[in-house]
Coordinates of C-alpha atoms in Angstrom, one line a residue:
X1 CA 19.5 39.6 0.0
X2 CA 21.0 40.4 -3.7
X3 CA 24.9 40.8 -3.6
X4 CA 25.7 44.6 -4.2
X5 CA 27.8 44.7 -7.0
X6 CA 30.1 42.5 -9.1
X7 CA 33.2 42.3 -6.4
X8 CA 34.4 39.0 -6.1
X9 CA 34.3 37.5 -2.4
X10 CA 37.1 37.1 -0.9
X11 CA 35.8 34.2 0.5
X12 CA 33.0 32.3 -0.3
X13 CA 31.0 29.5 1.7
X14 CA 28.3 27.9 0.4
X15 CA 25.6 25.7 1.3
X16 CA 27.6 24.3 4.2
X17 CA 26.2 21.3 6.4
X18 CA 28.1 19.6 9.3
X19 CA 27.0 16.9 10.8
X20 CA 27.9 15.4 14.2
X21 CA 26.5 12.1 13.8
X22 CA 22.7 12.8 14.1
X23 CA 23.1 16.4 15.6
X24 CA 23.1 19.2 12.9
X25 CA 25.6 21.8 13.6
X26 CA 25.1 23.7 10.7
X27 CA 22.5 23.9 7.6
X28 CA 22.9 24.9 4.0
X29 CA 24.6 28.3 5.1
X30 CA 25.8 30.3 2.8
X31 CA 28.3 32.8 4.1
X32 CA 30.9 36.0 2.4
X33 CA 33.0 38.3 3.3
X34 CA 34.5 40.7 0.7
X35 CA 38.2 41.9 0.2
X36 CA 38.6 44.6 2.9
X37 CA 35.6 44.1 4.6
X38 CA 35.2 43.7 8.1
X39 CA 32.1 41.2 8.5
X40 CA 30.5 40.6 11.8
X41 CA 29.3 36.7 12.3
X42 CA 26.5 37.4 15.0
X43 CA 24.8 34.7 16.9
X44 CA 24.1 33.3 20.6
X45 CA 26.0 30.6 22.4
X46 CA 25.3 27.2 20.4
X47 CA 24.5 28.7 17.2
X48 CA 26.9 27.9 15.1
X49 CA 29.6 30.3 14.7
X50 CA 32.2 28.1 15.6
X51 CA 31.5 25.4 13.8
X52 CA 31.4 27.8 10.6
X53 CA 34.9 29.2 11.4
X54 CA 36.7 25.7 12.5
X55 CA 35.1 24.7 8.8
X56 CA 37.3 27.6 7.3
X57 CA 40.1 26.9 9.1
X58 CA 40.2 23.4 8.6
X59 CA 39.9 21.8 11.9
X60 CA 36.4 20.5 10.4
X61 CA 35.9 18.9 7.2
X62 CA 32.3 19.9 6.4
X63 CA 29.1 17.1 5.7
X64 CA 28.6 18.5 2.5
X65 CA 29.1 22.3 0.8
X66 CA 31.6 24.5 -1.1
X67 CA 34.1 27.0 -0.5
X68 CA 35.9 29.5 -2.6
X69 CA 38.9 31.5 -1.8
X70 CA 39.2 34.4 -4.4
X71 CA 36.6 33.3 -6.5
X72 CA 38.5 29.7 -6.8
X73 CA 37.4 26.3 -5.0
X74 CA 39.2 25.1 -2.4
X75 CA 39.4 22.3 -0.6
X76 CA 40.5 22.9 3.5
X77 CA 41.6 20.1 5.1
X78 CA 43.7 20.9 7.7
X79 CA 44.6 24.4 9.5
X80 CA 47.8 24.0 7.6
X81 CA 45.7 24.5 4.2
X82 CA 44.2 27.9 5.0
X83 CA 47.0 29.7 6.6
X84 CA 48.7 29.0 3.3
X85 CA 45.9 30.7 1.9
X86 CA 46.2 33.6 3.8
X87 CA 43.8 33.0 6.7
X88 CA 45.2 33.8 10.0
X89 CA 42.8 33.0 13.5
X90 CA 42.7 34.6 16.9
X91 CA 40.9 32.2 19.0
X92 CA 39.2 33.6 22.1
X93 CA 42.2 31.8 24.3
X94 CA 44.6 33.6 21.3
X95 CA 46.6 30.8 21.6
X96 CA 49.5 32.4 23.2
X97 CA 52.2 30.3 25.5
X98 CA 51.9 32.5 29.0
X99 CA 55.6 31.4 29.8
X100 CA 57.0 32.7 26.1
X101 CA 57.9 36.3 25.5
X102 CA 55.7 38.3 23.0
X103 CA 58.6 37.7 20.2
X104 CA 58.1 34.3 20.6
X105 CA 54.4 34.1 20.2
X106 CA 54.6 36.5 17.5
X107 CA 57.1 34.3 15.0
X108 CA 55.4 31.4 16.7
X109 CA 55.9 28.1 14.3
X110 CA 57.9 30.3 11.9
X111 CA 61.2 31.1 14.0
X112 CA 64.1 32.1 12.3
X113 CA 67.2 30.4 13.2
X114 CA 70.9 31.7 12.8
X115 CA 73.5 28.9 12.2
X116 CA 76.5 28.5 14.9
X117 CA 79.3 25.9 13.3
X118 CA 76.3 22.7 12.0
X119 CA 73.9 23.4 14.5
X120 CA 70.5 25.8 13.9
X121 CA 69.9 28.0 17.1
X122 CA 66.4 30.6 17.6
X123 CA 67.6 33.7 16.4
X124 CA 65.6 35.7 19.4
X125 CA 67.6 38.9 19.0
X126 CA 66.0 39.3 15.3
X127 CA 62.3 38.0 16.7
X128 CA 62.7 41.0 18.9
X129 CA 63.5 43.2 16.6
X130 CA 61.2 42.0 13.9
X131 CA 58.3 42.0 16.1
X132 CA 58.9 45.6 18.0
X133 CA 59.4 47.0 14.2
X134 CA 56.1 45.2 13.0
X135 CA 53.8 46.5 16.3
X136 CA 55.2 49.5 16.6
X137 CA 54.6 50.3 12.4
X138 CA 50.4 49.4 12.8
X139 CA 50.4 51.4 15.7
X140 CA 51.2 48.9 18.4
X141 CA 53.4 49.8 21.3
X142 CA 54.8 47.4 23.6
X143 CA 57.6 48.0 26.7
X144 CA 59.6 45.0 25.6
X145 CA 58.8 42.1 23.1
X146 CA 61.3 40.0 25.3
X147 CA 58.6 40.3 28.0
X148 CA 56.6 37.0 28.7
X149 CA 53.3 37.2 27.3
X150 CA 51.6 36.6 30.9
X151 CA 52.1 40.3 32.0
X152 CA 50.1 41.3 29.2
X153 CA 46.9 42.2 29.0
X154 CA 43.5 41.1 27.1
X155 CA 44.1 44.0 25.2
X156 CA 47.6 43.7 24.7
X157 CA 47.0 40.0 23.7
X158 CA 45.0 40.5 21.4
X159 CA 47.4 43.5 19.7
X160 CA 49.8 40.9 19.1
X161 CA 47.3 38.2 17.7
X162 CA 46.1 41.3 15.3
X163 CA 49.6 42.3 14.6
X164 CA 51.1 38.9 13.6
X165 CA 48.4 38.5 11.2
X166 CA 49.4 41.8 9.7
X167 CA 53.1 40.9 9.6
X168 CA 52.8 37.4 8.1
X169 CA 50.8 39.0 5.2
X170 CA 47.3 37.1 6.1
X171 CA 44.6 38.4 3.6
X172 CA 41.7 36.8 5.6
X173 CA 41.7 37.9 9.8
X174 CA 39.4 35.9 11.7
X175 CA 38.6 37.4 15.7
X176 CA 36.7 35.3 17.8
X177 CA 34.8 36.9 20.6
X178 CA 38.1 39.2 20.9
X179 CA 36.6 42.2 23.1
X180 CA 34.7 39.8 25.6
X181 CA 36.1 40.7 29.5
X182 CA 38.2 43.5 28.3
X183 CA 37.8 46.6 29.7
X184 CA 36.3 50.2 28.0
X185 CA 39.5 51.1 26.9
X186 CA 41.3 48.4 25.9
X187 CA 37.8 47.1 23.5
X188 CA 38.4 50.7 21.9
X189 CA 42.0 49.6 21.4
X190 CA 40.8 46.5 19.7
X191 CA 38.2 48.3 17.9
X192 CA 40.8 50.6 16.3
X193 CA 43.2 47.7 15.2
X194 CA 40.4 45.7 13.9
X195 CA 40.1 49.3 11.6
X196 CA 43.8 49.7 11.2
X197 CA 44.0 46.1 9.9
X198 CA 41.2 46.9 7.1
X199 CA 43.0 49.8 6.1
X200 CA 45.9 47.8 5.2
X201 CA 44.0 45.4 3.0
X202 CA 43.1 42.7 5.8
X203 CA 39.2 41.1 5.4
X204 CA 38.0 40.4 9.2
X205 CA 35.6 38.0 10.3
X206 CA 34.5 39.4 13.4
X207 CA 33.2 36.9 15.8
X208 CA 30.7 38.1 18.6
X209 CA 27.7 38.2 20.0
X210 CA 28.2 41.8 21.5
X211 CA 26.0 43.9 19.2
X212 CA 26.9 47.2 20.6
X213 CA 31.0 46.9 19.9
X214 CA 29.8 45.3 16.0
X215 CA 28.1 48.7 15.0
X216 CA 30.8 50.2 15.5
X217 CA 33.3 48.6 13.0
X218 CA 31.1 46.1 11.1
X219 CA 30.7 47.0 7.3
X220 CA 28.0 44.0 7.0
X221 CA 26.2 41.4 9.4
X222 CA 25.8 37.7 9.2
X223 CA 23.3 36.2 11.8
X224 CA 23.6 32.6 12.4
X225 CA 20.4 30.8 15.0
X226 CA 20.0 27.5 15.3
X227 CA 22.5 26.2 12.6
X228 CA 20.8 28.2 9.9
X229 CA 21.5 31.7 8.4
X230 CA 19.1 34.0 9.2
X231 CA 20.2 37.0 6.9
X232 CA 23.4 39.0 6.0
X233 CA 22.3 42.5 6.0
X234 CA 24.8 45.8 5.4
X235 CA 25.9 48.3 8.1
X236 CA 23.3 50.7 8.0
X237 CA 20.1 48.2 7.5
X238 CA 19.5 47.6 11.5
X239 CA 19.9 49.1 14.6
X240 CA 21.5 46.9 17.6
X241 CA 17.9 46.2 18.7
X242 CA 17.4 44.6 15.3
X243 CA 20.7 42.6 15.5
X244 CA 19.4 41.5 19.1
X245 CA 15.9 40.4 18.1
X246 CA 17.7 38.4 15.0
X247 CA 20.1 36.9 17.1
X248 CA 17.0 35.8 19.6
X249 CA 14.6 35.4 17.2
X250 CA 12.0 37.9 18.8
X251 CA 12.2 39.0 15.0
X252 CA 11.8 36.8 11.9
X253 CA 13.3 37.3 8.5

């Protein structure tokens, strides 16, 4: 499908292959997403998605392929190298340390520290603070951010995940499977921070094989089957029995 446009991709994959020994993971994909786009990466169990995303991230170093980052090559070797780029991940176990409070999850690996005489000490009363201020301004409310992130819910987990991404000033958000056993309220929750984060200049990768909570938010579709990319196709091009059949392959390109 012709690219709409002149914008330059945020981010830009192309012709990615991964190889796992003689399995093939992925093959010559080609995936975008735009700059405050939310894109939904479609797909059943096994079909890649992963694989695609841990290649963006950096926890894979791809077989062979390319990938820009504001119309620039870059080279992702390590988790390290795309959060400095501004690519922030909510895994579908978030990540989150049950027995830590929510300000310490939230400043996780980036703690500030206050000085006492030559020794550096976690400055928890400022993570508090910092992280009630930064919830609480995308729309976020939490009882306390000194609570342990245990007592939370999916929902509420996955508010912070969204929320630290925001703060930290991520320009790429990447959710996987991030409304899956959550209930009908708390996936509209989700939903609506998902939107909230676009409006505030945030790209989101949306990962999911739910086709009924994509139509909802997704500007475009990407369907992955068998390692290959079936077709990215805009918001208003299928219906969720399209998506379905694409993602089954009852329907062909």
């Amino acid at each position: 499908m012709p690219e709409q446009g002149n914008e330059v991709p945020l981010v830009k994959m192309e012709h990615i292959t991964m190889k796992f020994g003689r399995v093939v993971a992925l093959e010559d994909v080609d995936f975008e997403v735009k700059p405050c786009e939310i894109m939904a990466l479609m797909g059943d169990n096994g079909a890649g998605k992963s694989t695609l995303i841990k290649i963006l991230t950096g926890v894979h170093i791809p077989t062979s392929g390319r990938i820009f980052f504001e119309g620039k090559p870059v080279d992702i070797r390590n988790p390290a190298d795309a959060r400095a780029l501004g690519v922030e991940t909510a895994y579908q176990d978030l990540a989150l340390v049950n027995l830590m409070s929510i300000g310490r999850n939230f400043f996780l690996g980036r703690e500030p520290v206050r000085m006492e005489g030559p020794l550096p000490w976690l400055d928890t009363k400022q993570m508090e603070a910092k992280t009630r201020g930064a919830l609480t301004d995308i729309g976020i409310n939490v009882r306390s951010a000194d609570e342990k992130v245990a007592k939370l819910s999916g929902g509420e987990r996955q508010s912070v995940a969204i929320g630290r991404a925001v703060y930290f000033g991520a320009k790429l958000l990447i959710l996987d499977e991030p409304t899956s056993a959550l209930s009908v309220g708390e996936v509209r929750k989700v939903l609506g921070y998902m939107l909230n984060a676009k409006e505030r200049g945030l790209s989101v990768i949306f990962i999911t094989h739910n086709v009924h909570h994509v139509v909802e938010v997704a500007d475009r579709y990407t369907v992955i089957r068998h390692g290959k990319n079936v077709g990215t196709y805009p918001h208003d091009e299928l219906t969720p029995d399209d998506i379905s059949d694409l993602i089954t392959g009852a329907r062909e390109v």
